[in-house]
């Protein structure tokens, strides 16, 4: 069978650290274009990976009929535009998370996916994480009993990315800690619980520690350096309560907080057992057996999740199978995040 011909749109961090290396390892895929509005980034990719052509306009990628699929690895403000153009040009799309800046944008993407019938998957990579899939199986088997409450914590000491840049500008990113980190946590919980229907949402967001861009003290800044003349109008922390027709979700998130410890975990609380997942790592299962409290850490091999994600995408281009990262599931998380932002704006609960 011929290889799936790929265009990578946006050649920054996630493209170079995840998408491109995974395509390069996949024997059924071939990258034909590296596209970035910064020509030196597109050219650097051609030289580094020894294949493809560098272009600066994504429409050149879409105009090539031999391209079957694209990875959209641009900042959030371009996700919907490029993904919808690509679908309409007949391409299958893997678009990085979050699907879009707002729920409305995500719904438009879903509409175009349904219209065109081409694949639109979102880069909710935890759905391809072996440990997350093990947790999902434990829950399905009833090992936790009824899961009634899930606590999501994505809190870091001082980790605002590229203060003043794309990540901290609402017009570009759509939001801060919630839309950037929280989307992964919410998505993996929705996945493990088979996408329960959100019923009410109450949230507050705080734009505090990064407000004084020049005065912000930090050790490291990813996606940096800070731009003192830039914009900081997104939340550096968030708290929310989400009732669903399944478990209640509570979340605390912070790119930055004046607490010197990081906490990146998800606690699944069931009436028979509980699971604490250290985000990106192992998990512990707690339960009671024969009158004794027991806990254990299931050990097993985990394959790199980005490779799992890209391999599944390349495969589904050929098979047409619907992956768990389909836009139809991503819009549910998008709806919850939108409701948190809306609730924070009016300081009231949102009933969905
Ligand atoms: N799945 C994950 O865990 C994960 C991790 C990091 C980033 N991301 C997501 O990936 C996306 C990119 O993040 P990043 O950290 O790689 O950012 P980045 O700034 O490092 O890279 C983005 C690249 O897109 C290019 N670009 C911007 N507009 C473009 C356009 N119209 N056409 C072509 N190229 C364009 C930029 O020049 C830049 O090189 C974001 O949406 C982010 O949320 C996901």
XYZ file of C-alpha atoms and ligand atoms in Angstrom:
396
model
C 0.000 0.000 0.000
C 1.269 3.510 -0.776
C 2.446 5.707 2.071
C 0.157 8.351 3.570
C 1.477 11.704 2.333
C 1.601 14.257 5.151
C 1.943 18.023 5.464
C 3.070 19.437 8.805
C 1.702 22.934 9.357
C 3.509 24.843 12.094
C 7.084 23.734 12.780
C 7.594 24.801 16.387
C 7.849 22.945 19.643
C 5.150 20.268 19.426
C 5.829 19.563 15.748
C 9.544 18.983 16.379
C 9.159 17.165 19.687
C 6.252 14.919 18.834
C 4.557 14.943 15.425
C 7.520 14.976 13.055
C 9.664 12.358 14.867
C 6.637 10.064 15.119
C 5.819 10.392 11.407
C 9.496 9.787 10.597
C 9.360 6.502 12.545
C 6.115 5.403 10.914
C 6.783 3.239 7.847
C 3.381 4.036 6.365
C 3.825 7.824 6.397
C 5.888 10.248 4.379
C 6.214 13.990 5.094
C 6.046 16.016 1.879
C 5.770 19.544 3.317
C 7.035 21.456 6.309
C 5.079 24.688 6.529
C 5.728 27.627 8.852
C 5.138 31.356 8.478
C 8.737 31.677 9.676
C 10.650 30.385 6.625
C 13.736 29.517 8.677
C 11.686 27.085 10.805
C 10.273 25.293 7.773
C 13.728 25.147 6.172
C 15.354 23.924 9.403
C 12.899 21.000 9.450
C 13.717 20.060 5.847
C 17.413 20.023 6.732
C 16.999 18.235 10.072
C 14.754 15.448 8.807
C 16.203 15.200 5.309
C 12.905 15.158 3.452
C 10.087 17.361 2.231
C 9.794 20.901 0.923
C 9.671 24.082 2.993
C 6.703 26.420 2.425
C 5.340 29.426 4.300
C 1.688 29.386 3.176
C -0.422 26.417 4.323
C -2.617 26.848 1.246
C 0.304 25.560 -0.861
C 0.159 22.320 1.138
C -3.604 22.036 0.672
C -3.332 22.694 -3.083
C -1.219 19.567 -3.592
C -3.565 16.706 -4.406
C -1.064 14.079 -3.349
C -1.222 15.300 0.274
C -3.731 13.143 2.128
C -3.387 14.375 5.671
C -2.065 17.297 7.679
C -0.940 17.915 11.236
C -1.965 21.364 12.461
C 0.670 22.440 15.000
C 0.138 26.197 15.012
C -0.977 28.423 17.897
C -4.638 28.016 18.873
C -6.016 30.955 16.877
C -5.184 29.188 13.595
C -6.539 25.729 14.524
C -10.106 26.223 13.301
C -9.191 28.200 10.171
C -6.525 25.793 8.933
C -8.383 22.627 9.977
C -11.594 23.691 8.189
C -9.714 24.779 5.056
C -7.890 21.459 5.053
C -11.082 19.413 5.444
C -12.709 21.360 2.614
C -9.624 20.698 0.487
C -10.231 16.972 1.049
C -7.479 16.373 3.609
C -7.667 14.367 6.830
C -6.615 16.431 9.849
C -4.872 15.889 13.151
C -5.177 19.236 14.909
C -3.322 19.986 18.128
C -5.211 20.628 21.340
C -7.246 22.584 22.288
C -9.554 22.092 19.305
C -10.195 25.818 19.264
C -10.283 28.989 21.356
C -14.022 28.826 22.002
C -16.862 26.304 21.982
C -18.413 28.074 18.963
C -15.226 27.639 16.955
C -15.033 23.968 17.940
C -18.648 23.448 16.849
C -17.879 24.988 13.439
C -14.987 22.573 13.045
C -17.280 19.684 13.914
C -19.848 20.909 11.386
C -17.265 20.981 8.593
C -16.038 17.516 9.590
C -19.571 16.188 9.329
C -20.095 17.983 5.987
C -16.903 16.708 4.375
C -16.694 13.272 5.998
C -12.917 13.667 6.278
C -11.227 12.731 9.555
C -10.758 15.445 12.162
C -8.915 14.288 15.268
C -7.737 16.547 18.073
C -4.355 16.119 19.785
C -5.801 14.904 23.083
C -2.870 12.588 23.390
C -3.766 11.051 26.762
C -6.346 8.951 24.954
C -3.310 7.128 23.541
C -1.525 6.848 26.883
C -1.256 3.204 27.989
C -1.571 4.037 31.707
C -4.727 6.082 31.070
C -6.148 3.187 29.087
C -5.397 0.832 31.993
C -7.301 3.137 34.358
C -10.193 3.214 31.909
C -10.273 -0.605 31.911
C -10.221 -0.763 35.742
C -13.161 1.644 35.880
C -15.086 -0.285 33.216
C -14.497 -3.553 35.091
C -16.063 -1.969 38.190
C -12.862 -2.153 40.267
C -13.617 1.280 41.745
C -17.354 0.692 42.152
C -19.300 3.852 41.413
C -16.935 6.718 40.655
C -18.682 9.672 42.272
C -16.017 12.381 42.442
C -12.922 13.149 40.402
C -10.401 15.767 41.453
C -8.117 17.267 38.815
C -5.068 19.235 39.870
C -2.690 20.892 37.438
C -0.871 23.331 39.646
C 2.602 24.649 39.195
C 4.636 27.132 41.259
C 5.642 29.706 38.639
C 5.375 28.351 35.129
C 3.650 30.903 32.935
C 4.752 30.148 29.347
C 6.214 32.893 27.156
C 4.769 35.713 29.263
C 3.470 38.407 26.910
C 3.481 36.082 23.875
C 0.994 33.849 22.046
C 0.225 31.619 25.058
C -0.792 34.568 27.258
C -2.792 36.546 24.699
C -6.502 35.663 24.774
C -7.014 36.656 21.133
C -4.445 34.007 20.118
C -4.740 31.292 22.785
C -8.369 31.645 23.880
C -7.383 31.324 27.551
C -4.556 30.380 29.904
C -3.905 27.497 32.307
C -7.317 25.930 31.729
C -7.310 25.811 27.946
C -3.611 24.946 27.747
C -3.116 22.396 30.563
C -6.626 21.796 31.860
C -7.836 20.558 28.488
C -5.589 17.481 28.835
C -6.801 16.726 32.378
C -10.475 17.226 31.577
C -10.174 15.231 28.400
C -8.556 12.216 30.033
C -11.229 12.187 32.737
C -14.010 12.399 30.152
C -12.353 9.557 28.261
C -11.990 7.312 31.313
C -15.636 7.920 32.238
C -17.030 7.495 28.690
C -17.895 11.165 28.208
C -20.549 11.880 30.851
C -22.937 14.728 30.005
C -22.050 17.994 31.765
C -25.060 19.432 33.615
C -23.890 22.499 35.577
C -20.598 24.344 35.703
C -19.314 26.892 38.178
C -15.865 28.388 37.815
C -13.580 31.262 38.667
C -10.428 32.313 36.878
C -7.641 34.534 38.167
C -5.251 36.688 36.152
C -2.880 37.751 38.913
C 0.751 36.684 39.031
C 1.691 37.522 35.466
C -0.020 40.898 35.316
C 3.170 42.817 35.971
C 5.185 41.291 33.141
C 8.472 42.955 34.080
C 8.039 42.270 37.791
C 7.129 38.569 37.440
C 9.776 36.434 39.185
C 10.417 32.922 37.883
C 13.121 30.273 37.560
C 12.422 28.905 34.080
C 10.069 30.001 31.386
C 9.049 27.559 28.696
C 7.981 29.093 25.366
C 9.895 32.160 26.595
C 11.524 34.611 26.918
C 9.022 37.145 28.351
C 7.999 40.071 26.200
C 7.596 43.143 28.414
C 5.680 44.905 25.641
C 3.380 41.910 25.106
C -0.094 41.011 26.333
C -1.130 39.104 29.445
C -4.902 38.822 29.565
C -5.507 35.113 30.342
C -5.890 33.238 33.632
C -2.863 32.043 35.535
C -5.152 29.990 37.781
C -8.612 28.488 37.783
C -11.016 26.640 40.086
C -14.207 24.898 38.997
C -16.961 22.501 39.957
C -18.612 20.513 37.179
C -21.666 18.344 37.771
C -22.238 15.684 35.159
C -24.803 12.918 34.810
C -21.964 10.744 36.130
C -19.332 11.903 38.622
C -18.796 15.403 39.971
C -15.513 16.940 38.810
C -13.604 19.512 40.814
C -10.496 21.139 39.462
C -7.737 23.456 40.551
C -5.261 24.621 37.970
C -2.409 27.093 37.993
C 0.338 28.014 35.629
C 1.515 30.095 38.539
C 0.684 30.211 42.239
C 2.513 31.308 45.362
C 2.841 27.749 46.623
C 6.249 26.214 46.078
C 5.125 22.751 45.066
C 3.760 21.416 41.832
C 0.787 19.059 41.831
C -0.133 17.336 38.602
C -2.586 14.552 39.336
C -6.040 13.149 38.905
C -7.878 11.403 41.779
C -10.716 9.066 40.816
C -12.853 8.443 43.912
C -15.095 5.384 43.791
C -17.102 3.702 46.547
C -15.066 0.481 46.215
C -11.684 1.867 45.245
C -9.813 4.956 44.219
C -7.026 5.767 41.809
C -4.447 8.520 41.953
C -2.822 9.147 38.589
C 0.368 11.167 38.588
C -0.113 12.994 35.321
C 2.143 11.559 32.637
C 3.302 8.804 34.992
C 2.133 5.866 37.074
C -0.994 5.443 39.128
C -1.855 3.858 42.459
C -5.029 1.902 43.100
C -6.403 2.008 46.674
C -9.041 -0.375 47.945
C -10.001 -2.609 50.853
C -9.702 -6.412 50.678
C -10.700 -8.949 53.362
C -10.778 -6.293 56.067
C -7.448 -4.734 55.131
C -6.495 -1.613 53.254
C -4.400 -2.335 50.201
C -2.797 -0.258 47.523
C -0.712 -1.175 44.561
C 0.990 0.360 41.562
C 0.255 -1.650 38.417
C 3.477 -2.062 36.499
C 3.485 -2.455 32.782
C 5.239 -1.241 29.703
C 3.974 2.016 28.249
C 4.671 2.960 24.683
C 5.343 6.658 23.918
C 1.889 8.225 23.700
C 2.653 10.659 20.893
C 3.837 7.780 18.738
C 0.672 5.877 19.613
C -1.366 8.935 18.610
C 0.400 9.514 15.280
C 0.389 5.805 14.430
C -3.351 5.652 15.092
C -3.907 8.748 12.923
C -1.936 7.321 9.997
C -3.774 4.023 10.370
C -7.225 5.622 10.458
C -6.513 7.541 7.242
C -6.354 4.117 5.586
C -9.061 2.317 7.563
C -11.512 5.182 8.157
C -11.983 4.046 11.763
C -13.267 6.601 14.265
C -10.620 7.257 16.928
C -11.406 8.291 20.503
C -9.825 11.684 19.742
C -12.473 12.523 17.148
C -13.829 16.093 17.153
C -17.171 14.677 18.371
C -15.601 13.992 21.769
C -13.393 17.102 21.827
C -16.420 19.419 21.577
C -17.697 18.129 24.940
C -14.528 19.251 26.729
C -14.643 22.477 24.778
C -18.191 23.075 26.024
C -17.134 22.537 29.639
C -14.179 24.911 29.333
C -16.372 27.541 27.710
C -18.870 27.215 30.563
C -16.056 27.664 33.123
C -14.973 30.861 31.376
C -18.570 32.085 31.066
C -19.278 31.291 34.710
C -16.125 33.137 35.788
C -17.229 36.166 33.833
C -20.672 36.411 35.430
C -19.671 34.882 38.802
C -22.626 32.521 38.621
C -23.261 28.866 37.882
C -24.003 27.950 34.265
C -26.741 25.388 33.653
C -26.109 23.470 30.435
N -0.386 17.871 22.890
C 0.434 18.518 23.710
O 0.781 18.036 24.780
C 0.931 19.871 23.295
C 2.142 20.341 23.805
C 2.591 21.578 23.392
C 1.824 22.344 22.514
N 0.638 21.872 22.064
C -0.211 22.672 21.154
O 0.461 22.802 19.909
C 0.220 24.074 19.336
C 1.546 24.736 19.039
O 2.282 24.893 20.235
P 3.858 24.979 20.202
O 4.298 24.916 21.621
O 4.416 24.034 19.221
O 4.032 26.476 19.684
P 5.262 27.066 18.851
O 5.093 28.546 18.937
O 6.528 26.461 19.324
O 4.996 26.573 17.351
C 3.949 27.059 16.569
C 4.504 27.311 15.176
O 3.424 27.638 14.308
C 3.887 28.626 13.390
N 2.727 29.293 12.803
C 1.943 30.259 13.317
N 0.965 30.591 12.455
C 1.133 29.792 11.362
C 0.447 29.660 10.129
N -0.617 30.425 9.848
N 0.899 28.773 9.232
C 1.988 28.002 9.502
N 2.683 28.082 10.661
C 2.254 28.972 11.576
C 4.760 29.512 14.253
O 5.626 30.313 13.490
C 5.493 28.488 15.113
O 6.695 28.061 14.524
C -0.638 24.826 20.351
O -1.966 24.765 19.973
C -0.432 24.078 21.653
O -1.562 24.140 22.506
C 0.192 20.642 22.409
